[in-house]
Structure formats: structure tokens, C-alpha cells
Amino acid sequence: MWNTPTEKDLAKIPNLYESENISMKDKLIHLHFFIMGSDWYIAEYNGKDLFWGFVILNEDYEMAEWGFISFAEMKEIIVEPGIEIECELGWQIKKACEIEKITRAQGY
């Protein structure tokens, strides 16, 4: 995985279910991972391995959804040598409704 988030970065993400009373469109997205047309937007983390967020695989906006994501499994994704999942450097925390790809998939 390129640009793996630091423990300090991960510690800033709310725990699982901590933001469950916030509407989906107002959820804060703390990290963005991507690879070749696939995006993972992270809203919560259990401090060990499990993220919760929004996923768009292979630009399939119809099937995109909120759900649980294994950090360990993400780290293993390699399309071919030199093409690995990447964490966006300099990501600024924003609401889900402020992210064009989530808005497109969810119809906000």
C-alpha cells in the first residue's frame, strides 16, 4: 500500500458507531483510498482492522454502498507489480455530500 496512514492519522478517526446518529450525507470522511477507478471513503475505524465507510468499486456507482472494510485486506490489494492501493496524501476531512463521487452514487 502506498502512503499508508500513520497511527496518529488513524487515531483521529471516530470509533465504529460513534457517528451513527449523523445522516449519511453529513458523515465526515477522514481518509480516501483509491486504485484504478475504485474508491474507499473512510468515516469510522475500530482502532484495529475494521473501517466503516463508502465504497465505489470499478466506477460502478449503482452498486456503490456504505459498509465495513478490512484494512488488512485493503493493504493486500495489488493489481500488478507497481500498482497498489493508495491513500490520498493531504486529504482534507469533509462531509460525504461534499464529495462528488459519493454525491453521484447516492443522488444527494
mmCIF file of C-alpha atoms in Angstrom:
data_model
loop_
_atom_site.group_PDB
_atom_site.id
_atom_site.type_symbol
_atom_site.label_atom_id
_atom_site.label_comp_id
_atom_site.label_asym_id
_atom_site.label_seq_id
_atom_site.Cartn_x
_atom_site.Cartn_y
_atom_site.Cartn_z
ATOM 1 C CA MET A 1 0.000 0.000 0.000
ATOM 2 C CA TRP A 2 1.297 3.423 -0.895
ATOM 3 C CA ASN A 3 1.060 6.258 1.617
ATOM 4 C CA THR A 4 -0.181 4.057 4.454
ATOM 5 C CA PRO A 5 -1.816 6.298 7.088
ATOM 6 C CA THR A 6 0.120 6.704 10.321
ATOM 7 C CA GLU A 7 -1.159 5.578 13.715
ATOM 8 C CA LYS A 8 -1.606 9.282 14.509
ATOM 9 C CA ASP A 9 -3.840 9.721 11.426
ATOM 10 C CA LEU A 10 -5.856 6.611 12.273
ATOM 11 C CA ALA A 11 -6.328 7.727 15.895
ATOM 12 C CA LYS A 12 -8.209 10.826 14.671
ATOM 13 C CA ILE A 13 -10.967 8.748 13.035
ATOM 14 C CA PRO A 14 -14.120 8.234 15.144
ATOM 15 C CA ASN A 15 -14.704 4.763 16.566
ATOM 16 C CA LEU A 16 -17.214 2.441 14.928
ATOM 17 C CA TYR A 17 -20.803 3.578 15.546
ATOM 18 C CA GLU A 18 -19.639 6.863 17.067
ATOM 19 C CA SER A 19 -21.277 8.837 14.265
ATOM 20 C CA GLU A 20 -24.328 6.607 13.808
ATOM 21 C CA ASN A 21 -26.700 9.480 14.681
ATOM 22 C CA ILE A 22 -25.321 11.621 11.855
ATOM 23 C CA SER A 23 -27.086 11.360 8.494
ATOM 24 C CA MET A 24 -25.164 9.553 5.757
ATOM 25 C CA LYS A 25 -24.727 12.696 3.680
ATOM 26 C CA ASP A 26 -23.305 14.560 6.707
ATOM 27 C CA LYS A 27 -20.852 11.831 7.756
ATOM 28 C CA LEU A 28 -17.308 13.163 7.920
ATOM 29 C CA ILE A 29 -14.893 11.370 5.616
ATOM 30 C CA HIS A 30 -11.453 11.166 7.229
ATOM 31 C CA LEU A 31 -9.465 9.182 4.644
ATOM 32 C CA HIS A 32 -9.669 8.389 0.942
ATOM 33 C CA PHE A 33 -8.069 5.286 -0.583
ATOM 34 C CA PHE A 34 -8.091 4.599 -4.313
ATOM 35 C CA ILE A 35 -6.844 2.371 -7.104
ATOM 36 C CA MET A 36 -7.805 2.267 -10.789
ATOM 37 C CA GLY A 37 -11.416 3.505 -10.650
ATOM 38 C CA SER A 38 -12.153 2.209 -7.161
ATOM 39 C CA ASP A 39 -12.528 4.459 -4.106
ATOM 40 C CA TRP A 40 -12.854 3.830 -0.362
ATOM 41 C CA TYR A 41 -14.010 6.783 1.766
ATOM 42 C CA ILE A 42 -13.454 6.195 5.493
ATOM 43 C CA ALA A 43 -15.780 7.578 8.187
ATOM 44 C CA GLU A 44 -15.101 5.315 11.213
ATOM 45 C CA TYR A 45 -12.433 2.908 12.470
ATOM 46 C CA ASN A 46 -12.330 0.333 15.277
ATOM 47 C CA GLY A 47 -8.662 1.030 16.056
ATOM 48 C CA LYS A 48 -7.565 -2.428 14.898
ATOM 49 C CA ASP A 49 -8.536 -3.504 11.397
ATOM 50 C CA LEU A 50 -12.105 -2.525 10.594
ATOM 51 C CA PHE A 51 -13.141 0.644 8.790
ATOM 52 C CA TRP A 52 -16.683 1.764 8.004
ATOM 53 C CA GLY A 53 -17.260 3.974 5.019
ATOM 54 C CA PHE A 54 -18.420 4.328 1.447
ATOM 55 C CA VAL A 55 -17.043 2.174 -1.371
ATOM 56 C CA ILE A 56 -17.223 2.557 -5.140
ATOM 57 C CA LEU A 57 -15.665 -0.387 -6.995
ATOM 58 C CA ASN A 58 -14.670 -0.146 -10.645
ATOM 59 C CA GLU A 59 -16.634 3.102 -11.120
ATOM 60 C CA ASP A 60 -19.889 1.197 -10.526
ATOM 61 C CA TYR A 61 -21.946 3.990 -8.959
ATOM 62 C CA GLU A 62 -25.165 1.946 -8.963
ATOM 63 C CA MET A 63 -23.689 -0.736 -6.704
ATOM 64 C CA ALA A 64 -21.666 1.657 -4.502
ATOM 65 C CA GLU A 65 -22.555 1.408 -0.824
ATOM 66 C CA TRP A 66 -21.798 2.125 2.818
ATOM 67 C CA GLY A 67 -20.266 -0.780 4.689
ATOM 68 C CA PHE A 68 -17.391 -2.375 6.596
ATOM 69 C CA ILE A 69 -13.910 -2.560 5.106
ATOM 70 C CA SER A 70 -10.939 -4.609 6.325
ATOM 71 C CA PHE A 71 -7.770 -2.519 6.462
ATOM 72 C CA ALA A 72 -5.633 -5.687 6.265
ATOM 73 C CA GLU A 73 -7.423 -6.787 3.083
ATOM 74 C CA MET A 74 -7.014 -3.339 1.540
ATOM 75 C CA LYS A 75 -3.261 -3.485 2.153
ATOM 76 C CA GLU A 76 -3.098 -6.741 0.166
ATOM 77 C CA ILE A 77 -4.710 -5.319 -2.984
ATOM 78 C CA ILE A 78 -2.157 -5.326 -5.799
ATOM 79 C CA VAL A 79 -3.392 -5.222 -9.381
ATOM 80 C CA GLU A 80 0.066 -5.914 -10.761
ATOM 81 C CA PRO A 81 3.598 -5.084 -9.607
ATOM 82 C CA GLY A 82 3.784 -1.335 -9.033
ATOM 83 C CA ILE A 83 0.015 -0.815 -8.930
ATOM 84 C CA GLU A 84 -1.208 -0.886 -5.342
ATOM 85 C CA ILE A 85 -3.980 0.795 -3.394
ATOM 86 C CA GLU A 86 -3.021 4.296 -2.301
ATOM 87 C CA CYS A 87 -4.112 6.628 0.499
ATOM 88 C CA GLU A 88 -4.597 10.185 -0.783
ATOM 89 C CA LEU A 89 -1.967 12.491 0.680
ATOM 90 C CA GLY A 90 -3.226 15.792 2.018
ATOM 91 C CA TRP A 91 -6.858 14.622 2.216
ATOM 92 C CA GLN A 92 -8.992 17.255 3.928
ATOM 93 C CA ILE A 93 -11.845 15.972 6.117
ATOM 94 C CA LYS A 94 -15.194 16.772 4.537
ATOM 95 C CA LYS A 95 -18.814 15.707 4.606
ATOM 96 C CA ALA A 96 -19.880 12.875 2.310
ATOM 97 C CA CYS A 97 -22.224 15.275 0.471
ATOM 98 C CA GLU A 98 -19.198 17.425 -0.421
ATOM 99 C CA ILE A 99 -17.521 14.565 -2.318
ATOM 100 C CA GLU A 100 -18.598 14.450 -5.958
ATOM 101 C CA LYS A 101 -18.290 10.676 -6.362
ATOM 102 C CA ILE A 102 -20.386 9.925 -3.257
ATOM 103 C CA THR A 103 -22.942 12.537 -4.290
ATOM 104 C CA ARG A 104 -23.160 10.968 -7.737
ATOM 105 C CA ALA A 105 -23.642 7.469 -6.312
ATOM 106 C CA GLN A 106 -26.135 8.476 -3.606
ATOM 107 C CA GLY A 107 -28.044 11.149 -5.502
ATOM 108 C CA TYR A 108 -27.576 13.858 -2.851
#
